[in-house]
Amino acid sequence: MEKYCHNCRQQNSAGAQFCRFCAAPLSAAPGGGQRPQNQPNFNNQQWNQGFQQPAQFNQPAAGSSGRAIASLMLTICGLLLCCALTSIPGAILGWMEVSAIKQGRSSPAGMVMAQIGLWGGIFISILTLFFYGFYLLLALSGGAMYY
């Protein structure tokens, strides 16, 4: 029956007195006799002190993210309502989603929606502000009241 090192959890031969990996003395398992075969001792957790786990990155979801969809919807609402108050947040969400996709934090499946939301939001915001400015200029000049 093999012995497992309490320090590094490596498997050693049955007759070994010291671990062949870390030179720690091999003794019987805590609480009496030997452990059953192929079951290392996990009670002594000093082996992982100072060990840092590699960074875990979440895999992006397969479909489009909520930000890409929201960006597109806000931009479409801005177009239908001629309102820069919805197309500006659409452009901001589109920009955030495009950045997240480029950094690998979001699925590339939403890139087209995010880009349409970004550029459409910018275009509709500028167009809306231009028309409101033109309407205000016409109203102030008095030229809009021809019967």
mmCIF file of C-alpha atoms in Angstrom:
data_model
loop_
_atom_site.group_PDB
_atom_site.id
_atom_site.type_symbol
_atom_site.label_atom_id
_atom_site.label_comp_id
_atom_site.label_asym_id
_atom_site.label_seq_id
_atom_site.Cartn_x
_atom_site.Cartn_y
_atom_site.Cartn_z
ATOM 1 C CA MET A 1 0.000 0.000 0.000
ATOM 2 C CA GLU A 2 1.434 3.368 -1.022
ATOM 3 C CA LYS A 3 1.990 6.190 1.428
ATOM 4 C CA TYR A 4 0.997 9.786 0.806
ATOM 5 C CA CYS A 5 3.051 12.681 2.070
ATOM 6 C CA HIS A 6 1.265 14.946 4.556
ATOM 7 C CA ASN A 7 3.274 17.910 3.306
ATOM 8 C CA CYS A 8 3.106 17.770 -0.493
ATOM 9 C CA ARG A 9 0.435 15.068 -1.027
ATOM 10 C CA GLN A 10 2.661 13.086 -3.376
ATOM 11 C CA GLN A 11 2.457 9.310 -3.541
ATOM 12 C CA ASN A 12 5.459 7.365 -2.234
ATOM 13 C CA SER A 13 6.289 3.664 -2.014
ATOM 14 C CA ALA A 14 5.007 1.630 0.928
ATOM 15 C CA GLY A 15 8.420 1.182 2.537
ATOM 16 C CA ALA A 16 9.545 4.813 2.257
ATOM 17 C CA GLN A 17 10.375 6.659 5.476
ATOM 18 C CA PHE A 18 10.748 10.095 3.828
ATOM 19 C CA CYS A 19 8.967 11.723 0.906
ATOM 20 C CA ARG A 20 10.982 11.507 -2.278
ATOM 21 C CA PHE A 21 9.627 14.911 -3.416
ATOM 22 C CA CYS A 22 9.929 17.159 -0.347
ATOM 23 C CA ALA A 23 11.944 14.989 2.121
ATOM 24 C CA ALA A 24 9.289 15.272 4.823
ATOM 25 C CA PRO A 25 9.112 12.278 7.177
ATOM 26 C CA LEU A 26 6.340 9.847 6.262
ATOM 27 C CA SER A 27 4.303 8.551 9.158
ATOM 28 C CA ALA A 28 0.996 6.874 9.698
ATOM 29 C CA ALA A 29 -2.167 8.836 8.991
ATOM 30 C CA PRO A 30 -3.555 10.951 11.832
ATOM 31 C CA GLY A 31 -5.895 8.979 14.072
ATOM 32 C CA GLY A 32 -4.210 5.598 13.716
ATOM 33 C CA GLY A 33 -3.522 3.285 10.782
ATOM 34 C CA GLN A 34 -2.900 3.896 7.132
ATOM 35 C CA ARG A 35 -5.320 5.540 4.724
ATOM 36 C CA PRO A 36 -7.002 3.355 2.163
ATOM 37 C CA GLN A 37 -5.187 3.115 -1.139
ATOM 38 C CA ASN A 38 -5.551 6.082 -3.574
ATOM 39 C CA GLN A 39 -7.013 8.379 -0.925
ATOM 40 C CA PRO A 40 -4.580 11.140 0.002
ATOM 41 C CA ASN A 41 -4.850 12.997 3.296
ATOM 42 C CA PHE A 42 -6.504 16.365 2.880
ATOM 43 C CA ASN A 43 -6.543 17.215 6.593
ATOM 44 C CA ASN A 44 -3.133 18.884 6.499
ATOM 45 C CA GLN A 45 -3.559 21.837 4.163
ATOM 46 C CA GLN A 46 -0.164 23.465 4.663
ATOM 47 C CA TRP A 47 0.904 22.201 1.241
ATOM 48 C CA ASN A 48 -1.023 25.000 -0.485
ATOM 49 C CA GLN A 49 0.261 27.909 1.580
ATOM 50 C CA GLY A 50 1.781 30.511 -0.688
ATOM 51 C CA PHE A 51 0.337 28.864 -3.760
ATOM 52 C CA GLN A 52 -1.632 31.296 -5.866
ATOM 53 C CA GLN A 53 -4.364 30.058 -8.110
ATOM 54 C CA PRO A 54 -4.116 31.274 -11.707
ATOM 55 C CA ALA A 55 -6.584 33.989 -12.580
ATOM 56 C CA GLN A 56 -9.963 32.580 -13.466
ATOM 57 C CA PHE A 57 -11.693 34.223 -16.387
ATOM 58 C CA ASN A 58 -15.317 33.617 -17.088
ATOM 59 C CA GLN A 59 -15.978 32.493 -20.592
ATOM 60 C CA PRO A 60 -18.253 34.914 -22.415
ATOM 61 C CA ALA A 61 -21.783 33.741 -22.958
ATOM 62 C CA ALA A 62 -22.629 32.340 -26.359
ATOM 63 C CA GLY A 63 -25.305 34.907 -27.248
ATOM 64 C CA SER A 64 -25.474 38.667 -27.322
ATOM 65 C CA SER A 65 -25.238 40.443 -24.014
ATOM 66 C CA GLY A 66 -27.929 42.585 -22.484
ATOM 67 C CA ARG A 67 -25.892 45.749 -23.051
ATOM 68 C CA ALA A 68 -25.754 45.184 -26.811
ATOM 69 C CA ILE A 69 -29.488 44.561 -26.975
ATOM 70 C CA ALA A 70 -30.271 47.559 -24.742
ATOM 71 C CA SER A 71 -27.998 49.769 -26.844
ATOM 72 C CA LEU A 72 -29.811 48.806 -30.024
ATOM 73 C CA MET A 73 -33.264 49.232 -28.435
ATOM 74 C CA LEU A 74 -32.442 52.675 -27.005
ATOM 75 C CA THR A 75 -31.097 53.802 -30.360
ATOM 76 C CA ILE A 76 -34.224 52.585 -32.152
ATOM 77 C CA CYS A 77 -36.406 54.380 -29.575
ATOM 78 C CA GLY A 78 -34.366 57.538 -30.156
ATOM 79 C CA LEU A 79 -35.007 57.238 -33.883
ATOM 80 C CA LEU A 80 -38.743 56.634 -33.516
ATOM 81 C CA LEU A 81 -39.290 59.308 -30.865
ATOM 82 C CA CYS A 82 -36.782 61.834 -32.242
ATOM 83 C CA CYS A 83 -35.370 62.012 -28.749
ATOM 84 C CA ALA A 84 -31.716 62.403 -27.894
ATOM 85 C CA LEU A 85 -32.510 61.379 -24.310
ATOM 86 C CA THR A 86 -32.714 57.732 -25.354
ATOM 87 C CA SER A 87 -30.143 57.680 -28.137
ATOM 88 C CA ILE A 88 -27.334 59.121 -25.971
ATOM 89 C CA PRO A 89 -27.582 56.274 -23.418
ATOM 90 C CA GLY A 90 -27.812 53.893 -26.388
ATOM 91 C CA ALA A 91 -24.522 55.239 -27.715
ATOM 92 C CA ILE A 92 -22.908 54.974 -24.270
ATOM 93 C CA LEU A 93 -24.050 51.372 -23.801
ATOM 94 C CA GLY A 94 -22.867 50.533 -27.313
ATOM 95 C CA TRP A 95 -19.446 51.995 -26.553
ATOM 96 C CA MET A 96 -19.236 50.030 -23.292
ATOM 97 C CA GLU A 97 -20.178 46.784 -25.028
ATOM 98 C CA VAL A 98 -17.741 47.270 -27.929
ATOM 99 C CA SER A 99 -14.968 47.863 -25.373
ATOM 100 C CA ALA A 100 -15.966 44.752 -23.418
ATOM 101 C CA ILE A 101 -15.947 42.650 -26.594
ATOM 102 C CA LYS A 102 -12.502 43.951 -27.615
ATOM 103 C CA GLN A 103 -11.155 43.096 -24.146
ATOM 104 C CA GLY A 104 -12.668 39.613 -24.258
ATOM 105 C CA ARG A 105 -15.104 40.158 -21.379
ATOM 106 C CA SER A 106 -18.194 39.747 -23.549
ATOM 107 C CA SER A 107 -19.316 37.565 -26.409
ATOM 108 C CA PRO A 108 -18.434 38.726 -29.936
ATOM 109 C CA ALA A 109 -21.944 37.734 -31.035
ATOM 110 C CA GLY A 110 -23.247 41.146 -29.933
ATOM 111 C CA MET A 111 -20.671 43.230 -31.838
ATOM 112 C CA VAL A 112 -22.988 44.226 -34.698
ATOM 113 C CA MET A 113 -25.786 45.288 -32.331
ATOM 114 C CA ALA A 114 -23.346 47.205 -30.149
ATOM 115 C CA GLN A 115 -21.837 49.026 -33.142
ATOM 116 C CA ILE A 116 -25.268 49.906 -34.522
ATOM 117 C CA GLY A 117 -26.235 51.152 -31.066
ATOM 118 C CA LEU A 118 -23.035 53.179 -30.768
ATOM 119 C CA TRP A 119 -22.930 54.823 -34.195
ATOM 120 C CA GLY A 120 -26.696 55.026 -34.588
ATOM 121 C CA GLY A 121 -26.991 56.657 -31.160
ATOM 122 C CA ILE A 122 -24.339 59.227 -32.040
ATOM 123 C CA PHE A 123 -25.922 59.959 -35.433
ATOM 124 C CA ILE A 124 -29.483 60.222 -34.080
ATOM 125 C CA SER A 125 -28.348 62.419 -31.172
ATOM 126 C CA ILE A 126 -26.580 64.846 -33.515
ATOM 127 C CA LEU A 127 -29.494 64.819 -35.965
ATOM 128 C CA THR A 128 -32.052 65.404 -33.190
ATOM 129 C CA LEU A 129 -30.055 68.251 -31.671
ATOM 130 C CA PHE A 130 -29.633 69.788 -35.141
ATOM 131 C CA PHE A 131 -33.395 69.679 -35.820
ATOM 132 C CA TYR A 132 -34.259 71.046 -32.365
ATOM 133 C CA GLY A 133 -31.750 73.851 -32.871
ATOM 134 C CA PHE A 134 -33.161 74.592 -36.318
ATOM 135 C CA TYR A 135 -36.724 74.598 -34.941
ATOM 136 C CA LEU A 136 -35.703 76.914 -32.094
ATOM 137 C CA LEU A 137 -33.963 79.259 -34.527
ATOM 138 C CA LEU A 138 -37.046 79.339 -36.772
ATOM 139 C CA ALA A 139 -39.363 79.918 -33.814
ATOM 140 C CA LEU A 140 -37.235 82.793 -32.490
ATOM 141 C CA SER A 141 -37.026 84.466 -35.882
ATOM 142 C CA GLY A 142 -40.810 84.394 -36.278
ATOM 143 C CA GLY A 143 -40.532 82.813 -39.705
ATOM 144 C CA ALA A 144 -42.374 79.648 -38.710
ATOM 145 C CA MET A 145 -45.751 81.399 -38.518
ATOM 146 C CA TYR A 146 -46.740 81.763 -42.177
ATOM 147 C CA TYR A 147 -50.411 81.053 -42.829
#
